[in-house]
Structures are given as structure tokens and as C-alpha cells.
Short mmCIF file of C-alpha atoms and ligand atoms in Angstrom, two decimals:
data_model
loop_
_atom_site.label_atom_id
_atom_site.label_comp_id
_atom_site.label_asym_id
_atom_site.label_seq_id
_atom_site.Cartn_x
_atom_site.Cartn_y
_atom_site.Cartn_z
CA UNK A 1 28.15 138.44 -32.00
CA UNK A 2 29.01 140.32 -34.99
CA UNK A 3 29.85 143.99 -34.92
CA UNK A 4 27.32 147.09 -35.52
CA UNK A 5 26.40 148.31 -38.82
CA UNK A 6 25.27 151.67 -37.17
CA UNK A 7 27.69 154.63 -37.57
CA UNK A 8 28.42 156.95 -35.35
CA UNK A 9 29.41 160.95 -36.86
CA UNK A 10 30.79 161.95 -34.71
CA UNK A 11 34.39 160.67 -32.28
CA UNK A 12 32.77 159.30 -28.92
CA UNK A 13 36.57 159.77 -27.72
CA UNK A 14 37.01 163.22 -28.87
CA UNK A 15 36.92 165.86 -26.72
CA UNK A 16 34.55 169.31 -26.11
CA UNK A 17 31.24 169.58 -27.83
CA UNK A 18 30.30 167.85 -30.98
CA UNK A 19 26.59 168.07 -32.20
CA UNK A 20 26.27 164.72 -34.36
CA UNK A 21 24.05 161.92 -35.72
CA UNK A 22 24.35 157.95 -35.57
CA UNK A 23 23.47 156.78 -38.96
CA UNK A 24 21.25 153.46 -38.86
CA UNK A 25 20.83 151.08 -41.45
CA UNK A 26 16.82 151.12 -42.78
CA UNK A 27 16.53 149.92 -46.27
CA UNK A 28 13.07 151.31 -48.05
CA UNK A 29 11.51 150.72 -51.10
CA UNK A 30 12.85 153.87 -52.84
CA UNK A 31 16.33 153.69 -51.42
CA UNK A 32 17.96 150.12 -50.42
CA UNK A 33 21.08 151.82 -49.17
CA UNK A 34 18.83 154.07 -46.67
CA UNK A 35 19.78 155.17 -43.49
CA UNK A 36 18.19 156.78 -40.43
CA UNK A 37 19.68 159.50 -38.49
CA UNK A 38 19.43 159.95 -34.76
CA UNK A 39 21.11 162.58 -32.59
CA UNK A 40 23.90 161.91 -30.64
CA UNK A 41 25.53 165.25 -28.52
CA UNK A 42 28.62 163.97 -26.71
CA UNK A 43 30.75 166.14 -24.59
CA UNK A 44 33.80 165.30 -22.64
CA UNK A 45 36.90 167.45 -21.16
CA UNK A 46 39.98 165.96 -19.04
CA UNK A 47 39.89 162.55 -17.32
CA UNK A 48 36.49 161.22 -15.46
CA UNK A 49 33.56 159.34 -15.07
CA UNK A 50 31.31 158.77 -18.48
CA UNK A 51 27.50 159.15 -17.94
CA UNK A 52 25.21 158.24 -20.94
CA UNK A 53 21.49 159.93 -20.42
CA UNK A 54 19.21 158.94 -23.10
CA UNK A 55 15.39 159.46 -23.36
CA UNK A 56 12.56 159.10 -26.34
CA UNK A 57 13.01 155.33 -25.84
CA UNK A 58 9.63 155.58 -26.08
CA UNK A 59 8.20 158.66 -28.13
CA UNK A 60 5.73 159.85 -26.48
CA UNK A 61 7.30 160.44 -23.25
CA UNK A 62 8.92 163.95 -23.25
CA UNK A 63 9.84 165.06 -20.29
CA UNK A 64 13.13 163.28 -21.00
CA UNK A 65 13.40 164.10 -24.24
CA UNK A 66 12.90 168.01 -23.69
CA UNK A 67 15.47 168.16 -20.59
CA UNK A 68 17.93 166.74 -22.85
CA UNK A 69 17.53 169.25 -25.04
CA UNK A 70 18.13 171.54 -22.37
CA UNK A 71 21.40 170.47 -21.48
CA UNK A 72 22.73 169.81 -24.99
CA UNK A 73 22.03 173.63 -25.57
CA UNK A 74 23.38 174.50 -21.73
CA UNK A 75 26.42 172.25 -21.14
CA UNK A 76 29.75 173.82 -21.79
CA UNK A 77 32.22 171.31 -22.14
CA UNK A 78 34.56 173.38 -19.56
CA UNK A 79 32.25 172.89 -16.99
CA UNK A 80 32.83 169.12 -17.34
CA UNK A 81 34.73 166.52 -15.62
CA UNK A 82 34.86 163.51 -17.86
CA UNK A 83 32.15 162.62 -20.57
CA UNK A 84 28.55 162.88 -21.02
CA UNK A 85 27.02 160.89 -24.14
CA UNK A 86 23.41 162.42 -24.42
CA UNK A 87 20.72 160.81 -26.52
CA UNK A 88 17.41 162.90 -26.74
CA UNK A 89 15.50 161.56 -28.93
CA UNK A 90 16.84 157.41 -28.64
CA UNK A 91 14.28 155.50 -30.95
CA UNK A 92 13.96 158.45 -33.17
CA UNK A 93 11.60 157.13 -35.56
CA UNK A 94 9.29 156.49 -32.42
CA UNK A 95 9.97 160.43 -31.20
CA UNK A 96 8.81 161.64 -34.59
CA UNK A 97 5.83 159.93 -34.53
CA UNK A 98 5.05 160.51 -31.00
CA UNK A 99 4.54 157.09 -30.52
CA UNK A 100 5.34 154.71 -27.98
CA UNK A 101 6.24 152.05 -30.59
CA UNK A 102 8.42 152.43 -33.67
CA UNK A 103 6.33 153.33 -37.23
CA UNK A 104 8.68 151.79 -38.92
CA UNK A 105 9.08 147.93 -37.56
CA UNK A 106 5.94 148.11 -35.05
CA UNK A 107 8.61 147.64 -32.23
CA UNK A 108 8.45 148.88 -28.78
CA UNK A 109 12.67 150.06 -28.41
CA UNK A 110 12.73 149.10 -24.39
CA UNK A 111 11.77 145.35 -25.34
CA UNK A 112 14.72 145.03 -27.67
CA UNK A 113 17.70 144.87 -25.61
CA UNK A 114 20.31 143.84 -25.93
CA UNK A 115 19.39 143.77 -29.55
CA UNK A 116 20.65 142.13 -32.48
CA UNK A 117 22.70 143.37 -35.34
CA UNK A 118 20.66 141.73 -37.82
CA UNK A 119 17.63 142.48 -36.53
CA UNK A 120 14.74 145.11 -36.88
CA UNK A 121 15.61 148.38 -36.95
CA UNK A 122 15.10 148.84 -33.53
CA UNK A 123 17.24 145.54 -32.33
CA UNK A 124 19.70 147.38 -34.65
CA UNK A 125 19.91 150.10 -32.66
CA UNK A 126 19.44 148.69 -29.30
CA UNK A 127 22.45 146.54 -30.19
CA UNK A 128 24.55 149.70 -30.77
CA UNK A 129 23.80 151.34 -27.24
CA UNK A 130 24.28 148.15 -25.31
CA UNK A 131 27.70 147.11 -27.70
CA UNK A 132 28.97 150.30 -28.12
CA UNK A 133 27.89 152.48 -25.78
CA UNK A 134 27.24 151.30 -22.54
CA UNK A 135 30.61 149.58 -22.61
CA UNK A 136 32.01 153.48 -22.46
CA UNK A 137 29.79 154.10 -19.26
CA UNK A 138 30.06 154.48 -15.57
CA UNK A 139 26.16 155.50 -15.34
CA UNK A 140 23.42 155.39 -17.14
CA UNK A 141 19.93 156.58 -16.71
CA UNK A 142 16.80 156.34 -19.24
CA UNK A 143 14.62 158.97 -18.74
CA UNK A 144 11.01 157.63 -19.41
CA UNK A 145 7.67 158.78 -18.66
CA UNK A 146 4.04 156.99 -18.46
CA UNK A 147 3.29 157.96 -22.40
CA UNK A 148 -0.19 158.09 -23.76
CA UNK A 149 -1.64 155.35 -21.69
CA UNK A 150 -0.39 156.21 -18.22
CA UNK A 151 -0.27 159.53 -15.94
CA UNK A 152 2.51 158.77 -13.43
CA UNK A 153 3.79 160.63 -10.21
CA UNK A 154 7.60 161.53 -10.65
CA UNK A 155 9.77 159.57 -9.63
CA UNK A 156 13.20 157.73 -10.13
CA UNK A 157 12.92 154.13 -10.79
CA UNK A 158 15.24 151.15 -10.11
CA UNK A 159 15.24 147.69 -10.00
CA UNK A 160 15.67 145.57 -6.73
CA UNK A 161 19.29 144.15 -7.25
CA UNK A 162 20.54 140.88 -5.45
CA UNK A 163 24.19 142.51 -5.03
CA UNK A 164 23.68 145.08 -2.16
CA UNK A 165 26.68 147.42 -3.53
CA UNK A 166 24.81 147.57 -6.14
CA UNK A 167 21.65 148.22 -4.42
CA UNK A 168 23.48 151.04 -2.16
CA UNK A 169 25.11 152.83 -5.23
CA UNK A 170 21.84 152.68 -7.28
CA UNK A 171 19.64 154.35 -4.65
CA UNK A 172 22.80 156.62 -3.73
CA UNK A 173 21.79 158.02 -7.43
CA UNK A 174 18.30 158.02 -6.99
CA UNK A 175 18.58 160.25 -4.37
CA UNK A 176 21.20 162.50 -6.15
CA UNK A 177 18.71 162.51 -8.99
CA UNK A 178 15.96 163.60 -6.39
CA UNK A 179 12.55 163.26 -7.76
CA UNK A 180 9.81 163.11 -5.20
CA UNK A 181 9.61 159.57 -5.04
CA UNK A 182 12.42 156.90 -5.40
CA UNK A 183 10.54 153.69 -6.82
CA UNK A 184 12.31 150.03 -6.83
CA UNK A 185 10.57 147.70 -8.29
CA UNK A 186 10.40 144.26 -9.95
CA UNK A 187 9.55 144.84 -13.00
CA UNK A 188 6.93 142.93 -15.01
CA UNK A 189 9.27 142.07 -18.07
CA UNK A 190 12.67 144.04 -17.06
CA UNK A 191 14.72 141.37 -19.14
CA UNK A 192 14.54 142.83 -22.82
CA UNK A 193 15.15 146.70 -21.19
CA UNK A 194 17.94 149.36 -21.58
CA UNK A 195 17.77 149.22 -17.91
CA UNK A 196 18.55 146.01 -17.32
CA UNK A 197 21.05 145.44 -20.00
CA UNK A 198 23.17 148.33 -18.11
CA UNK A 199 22.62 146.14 -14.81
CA UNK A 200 24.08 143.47 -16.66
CA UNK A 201 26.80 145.65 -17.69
CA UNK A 202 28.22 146.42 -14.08
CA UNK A 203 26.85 149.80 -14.71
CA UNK A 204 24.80 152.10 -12.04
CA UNK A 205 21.77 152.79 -13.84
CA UNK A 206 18.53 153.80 -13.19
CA UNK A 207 15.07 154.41 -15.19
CA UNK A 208 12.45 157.01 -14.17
CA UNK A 209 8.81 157.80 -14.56
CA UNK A 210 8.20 161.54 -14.89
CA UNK A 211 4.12 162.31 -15.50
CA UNK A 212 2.69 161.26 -18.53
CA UNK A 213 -0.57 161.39 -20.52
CA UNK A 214 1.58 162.21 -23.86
CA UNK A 215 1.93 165.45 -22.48
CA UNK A 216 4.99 167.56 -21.33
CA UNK A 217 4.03 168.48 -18.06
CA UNK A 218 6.34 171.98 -16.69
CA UNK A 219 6.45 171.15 -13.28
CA UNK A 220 8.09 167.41 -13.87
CA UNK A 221 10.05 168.96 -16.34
CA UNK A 222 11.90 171.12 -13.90
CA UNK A 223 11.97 167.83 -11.44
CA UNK A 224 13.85 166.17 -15.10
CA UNK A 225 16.41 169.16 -15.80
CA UNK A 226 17.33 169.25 -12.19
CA UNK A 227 17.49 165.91 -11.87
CA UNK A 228 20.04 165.24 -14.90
CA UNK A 229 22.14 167.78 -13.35
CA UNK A 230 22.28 166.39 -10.44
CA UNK A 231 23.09 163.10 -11.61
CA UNK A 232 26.14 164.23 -13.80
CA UNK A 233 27.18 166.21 -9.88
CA UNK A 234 26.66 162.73 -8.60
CA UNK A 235 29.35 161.06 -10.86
CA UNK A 236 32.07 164.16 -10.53
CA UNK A 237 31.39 165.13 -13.90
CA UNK A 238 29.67 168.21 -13.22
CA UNK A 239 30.89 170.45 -9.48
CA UNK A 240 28.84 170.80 -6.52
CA UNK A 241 26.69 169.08 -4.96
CA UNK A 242 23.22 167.62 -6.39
CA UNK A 243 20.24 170.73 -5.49
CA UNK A 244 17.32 169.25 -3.35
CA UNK A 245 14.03 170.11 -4.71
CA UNK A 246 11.39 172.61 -3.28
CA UNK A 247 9.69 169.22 -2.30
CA UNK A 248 12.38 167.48 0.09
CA UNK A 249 14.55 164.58 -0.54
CA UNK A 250 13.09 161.49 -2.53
CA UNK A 251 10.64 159.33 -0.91
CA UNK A 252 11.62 155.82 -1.54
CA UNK A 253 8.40 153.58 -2.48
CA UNK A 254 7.88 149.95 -3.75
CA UNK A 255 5.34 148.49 -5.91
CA UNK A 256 5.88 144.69 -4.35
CA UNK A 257 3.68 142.83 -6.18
CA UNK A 258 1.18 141.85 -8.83
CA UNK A 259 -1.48 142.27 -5.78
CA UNK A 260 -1.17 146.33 -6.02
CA UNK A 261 -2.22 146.57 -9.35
CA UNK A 262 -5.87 147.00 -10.62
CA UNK A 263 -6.11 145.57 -14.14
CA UNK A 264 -9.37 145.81 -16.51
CA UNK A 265 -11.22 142.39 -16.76
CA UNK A 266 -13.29 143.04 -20.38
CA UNK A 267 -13.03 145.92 -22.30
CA UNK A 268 -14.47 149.31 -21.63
CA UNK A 269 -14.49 153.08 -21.19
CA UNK A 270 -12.70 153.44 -17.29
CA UNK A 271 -13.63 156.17 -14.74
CA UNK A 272 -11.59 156.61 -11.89
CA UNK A 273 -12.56 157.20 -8.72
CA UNK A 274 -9.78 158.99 -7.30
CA UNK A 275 -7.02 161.34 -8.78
CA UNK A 276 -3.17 160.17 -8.83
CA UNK A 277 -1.57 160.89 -5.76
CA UNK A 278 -4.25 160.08 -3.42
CA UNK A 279 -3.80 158.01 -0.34
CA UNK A 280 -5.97 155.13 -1.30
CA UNK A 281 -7.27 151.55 1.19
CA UNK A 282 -7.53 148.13 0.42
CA UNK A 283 -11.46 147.21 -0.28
CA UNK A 284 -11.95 150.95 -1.28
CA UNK A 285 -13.76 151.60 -4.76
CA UNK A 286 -11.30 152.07 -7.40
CA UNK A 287 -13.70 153.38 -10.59
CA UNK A 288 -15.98 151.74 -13.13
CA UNK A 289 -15.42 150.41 -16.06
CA UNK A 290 -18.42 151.00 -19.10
CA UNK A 291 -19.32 148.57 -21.41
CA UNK A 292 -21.03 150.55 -24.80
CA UNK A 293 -21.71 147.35 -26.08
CA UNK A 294 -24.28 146.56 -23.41
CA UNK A 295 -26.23 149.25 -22.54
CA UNK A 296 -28.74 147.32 -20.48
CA UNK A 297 -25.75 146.24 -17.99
CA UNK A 298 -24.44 148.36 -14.79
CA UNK A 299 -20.82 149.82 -15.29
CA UNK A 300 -18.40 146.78 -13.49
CA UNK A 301 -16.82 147.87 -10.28
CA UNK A 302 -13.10 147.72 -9.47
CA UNK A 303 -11.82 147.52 -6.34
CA UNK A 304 -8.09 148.38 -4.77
CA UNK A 305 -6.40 145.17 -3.14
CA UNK A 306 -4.02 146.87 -1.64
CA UNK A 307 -3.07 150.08 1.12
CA UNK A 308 -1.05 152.80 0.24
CA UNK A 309 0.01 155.68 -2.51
CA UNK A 310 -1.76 155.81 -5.57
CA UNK A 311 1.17 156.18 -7.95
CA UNK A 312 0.11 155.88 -11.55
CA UNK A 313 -3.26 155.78 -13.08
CA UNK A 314 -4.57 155.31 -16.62
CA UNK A 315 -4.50 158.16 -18.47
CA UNK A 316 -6.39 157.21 -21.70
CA UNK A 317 -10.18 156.79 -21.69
CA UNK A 318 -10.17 153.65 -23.38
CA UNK A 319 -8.91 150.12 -22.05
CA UNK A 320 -9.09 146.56 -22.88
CA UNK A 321 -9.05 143.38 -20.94
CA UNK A 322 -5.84 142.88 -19.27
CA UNK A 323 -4.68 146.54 -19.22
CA UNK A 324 -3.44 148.18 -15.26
CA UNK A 325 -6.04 151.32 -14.54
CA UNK A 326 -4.30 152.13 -11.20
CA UNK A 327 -0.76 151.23 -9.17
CA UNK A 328 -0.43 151.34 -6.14
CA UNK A 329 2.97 152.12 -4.25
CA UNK A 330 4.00 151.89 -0.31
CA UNK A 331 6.58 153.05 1.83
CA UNK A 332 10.02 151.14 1.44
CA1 CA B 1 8.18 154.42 -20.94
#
């Protein structure tokens, strides 16, 4: 495939702290030669491992996107063993907006992977992390949250891998990372992701889901900062060992199937029946769902198929046919 018109200002082999921008391609009405800046902050000092964090792959998560802040600001390049490539605010056009999917090419950045050069703006950029960035990397994790739609419990998330090296190494991070819960999943439609295209890479790598609602939330921030920390003292690129958090090592969960989700049938307003978090039984209501168009007709029941955590909920009011009002994880 051909190379990547996106730019990068900044030397991704220099060393210390440099504070710069990628400059992507995006051709407007007013200005054909356009081009979009996004925030890179790379630092690196002496030989090691080379961890890429990124998060605002989807803009209205920012959890991620706030944490990395933090640790651009915090990180002294002294204190480092090797390189960290940090990426706040990924699909930037997306963080701007506060939008899950980009404004500017209606794209969602975490089905674009692993992108095309003369593509969208977002395959644009996608290409450039997965061409020239994850090729630098010994980790990678994509900090995510549930967004607008979704209220989520924190937690690390990786996929179930057929190597079992792989497997051991990716959950040996999830607990380093140590939110409460350790999800691994299957995902729905984990092909087009950042995620996967690191898998695909060779690279450890995991994803996470830290609240949601399109709200930073402070107590899953704190779980975020200490958590990037503690992956960067996972890989030797930061001392010590990764800090446990005030609620105990990571519970590892799995969603295993299609059969612990609760989806909307028609369209409607949706009203829960139980809060995230609680410990929720097969058979067991699961909310209503109203229909404004009918007024004469009862509000349609929903039901849970299946035992166990109640892990991430819908968040906005609204749904329509199709959409997942409630998740359901169990014990791995
Ligand atoms: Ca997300």
C-alpha cells in the first residue's frame, strides 16, 4: 500500500519531550491544500520498551482523553525508560465536536482500521497509526469509554485471543492496568478496530471502558490516570511497580454471548429497572420501553436472558429498534 500523506511535527525518534501536531490532509472548499492538526506528545529517554496510549477515538468519551492530558503535563522524560507516544485527543475532529463520529466525513474512527491512505479523512488517519505508529510499539492501549449512548462500569477490555501467550501477556496488562473489572470479550465487529489492528500487529494491546454518559466522571478518572501509569510500570518504562486501587485487584468478567444482551425491539423512550452494577437473574424484569406514538398501548416489557453483573446500561433516554439497553457480564 502506498505511504501516508499525514505528517508528523515532530521526530517520533527523538528523544525527551516534544509537544507536537500530526498534520492531516482535509481539503475544504475555501482551502484545497487544508490540513488538520492533531496532537501528538511523544517522550522517550535511553533504550526500552515503546507504549503508544491514545484516547478520543471516539469524542465523546473523556475519561481517556483527560488522563492523557494529565500525563502529557506530568511525565518528565527522566523518569522514563524507553518511549511513550501519547495521543489525547486521536480523531480530533470527533473530540471537538464531542461526538462519537467524525463532523467532518460522518465516520466512526474505531471502524476504520487499518485505514486507507486514500481514503476519508478518518481512514487517512487510521492508516497513519496502524502504518506508522503501531509498527514503533511494544503496547498499546485505547482508552475508550461508553460515550453518549452508554453508562459503563470501569473496566479494562480485551479480546479473547487464540494464541495463549498472547492471552497470558494481555491479561498480565489488564491487571497491571487495574480497573475494577477485567472484561474479554468477543466483540461484535472487532475487525475494523485500533484494537484489533494492534493484535494483528504482534502487539499487547488492550481497549477499556471507563463510565460514560458523555460525561467525565472523577472517580473513573482516577481509575484512568492510575491505570496509564501503571501500564507504562508494566512495560519498564516507568519504575515501580503498578499501585492497586482502593477497590482490590481487577475482577476478570466475560460477556460470552449475544444471549446477555437486551436489545430494543421498536423504537421508544427506555426505563430501566435496575441501576448499573446491580446483580441481576435470568427471567427478571429488565425496564420498559414507551411508545409516544401509541398512547392507547402498555409500555413493552424487557426481560434479562441471562445471570450475572449488570455491566453497562443505556445511558440516553431515547432508543430505536435494534439498539442494546443493558449487558450483562459473568465471572471468568
Ligand atoms: Ca468507545
Amino acid at each position: 500500500m502506498a505511504g501516508s500523506p499525514v505528517v508528523a511535527e515532530l521526530d517520533l525518534g527523538g528523544s525527551g519531550k516534544q509537544v507536537g501536531r500530526l498534520r492531516v490532509p482535509l481539503s475544504r472548499d475555501d482551502s484545497g491544500w487544508g490540513t488538520q492538526l492533531v496532537p501528538i506528545v511523544v517522550l522517550a529517554n535511553g533504550s526500552g520498551p515503546t507504549v503508544l496510549l491514545t484516547a478520543g477515538n471516539h469524542g465523546d468519551e473523556y475519561e481517556g482523553q483527560v488522563a492523557l492530558l494529565d500525563l502529557a503535563r506530568s511525565l518528565r522524560p527522566e523518569e522514563v525508560r524507553g518511549r511513550v507516544i501519547l495521543l489525547p485527543a486521536m480523531h480530533y475532529p470527533a473530540c471537538a465536536a464531542g461526538k462519537r463520529l467524525s463532523p467532518i466525513d460522518g465516520r466512526d474512527f474505531n471502524r476504520c482500521f487499518p485505514g486507507d491512505p486514500f481514503g476519508s479523512f478518518a481512514q487517512v488517519l487510521a492508516h497513519y497509526v496502524d502504518s506508522a505508529l503501531l509498527p514503533l510499539c511494544d503496547m498499546q492501549m485505547d482508552l475508550h469509554s461508553g460515550g453518549t449512548g452508554m453508562d459503563i462500569l470501569p473496566s479494562a477490555v480485551g479480546h479473547a485471543l487464540d494464541d495463549p501467550d498472547m492471552m497470558t501477556r494481555t491479561l498480565a496488562m489488564a491487571d497491571a492496568f487495574g480497573a475494577p473489572i477485567t472484561l474479554v470479550l468477543r466483540e461484535v465487529n472487532a475487525g475494523p478496530t485500533l484494537l484489533a489492528s494492534a493484535e494483528r500487529r504482534g502487539i499487547v494491546a488492550l481497549s477499556s471502558e471507563l463510565g460514560g454518559g458523555g460525561r467525565l466522571h472523577p472517580e473513573n478518572l482516577a481509575i484512568t490516570k492510575r491505570g496509564a501509569r501503571n501500564v507504562l510500570r508494566h512495560a519498564g518504562v516507568l519504575e515501580g511497580a503498578p499501585e492497586v486501587g482502593p477497590y482490590g485487584p481487577s475482577r476478570r468478567m466475560t460477556v460470552p454471548d449475544m444471549g446477555h444482551y437486551v436489545f430494543a425491539p421498536v423504537d421508544g423512550i427506555w426505563e430501566a429497572a435496575d441501576p448499573l452494577g446491580t446483580d441481576v437473574t435470568a427471567g427478571a424484569p429488565a425496564g420498559r420501553l414507551h411508545r409516544t406514538e401509541d398512547p392507547g398501548a402498555d409500555p413493552i416489557p424487557l426481560t434479562y436472558a441471562a445471570t450475572g453483573l449488570l455491566w453497562c446500561v443505556r445511558f440516553a433516554g431515547r432508543v430505536k429498534a435494534g439498539d442494546p439497553v443493558a449487558v450483562i457480564a459473568r465471572d471468568l
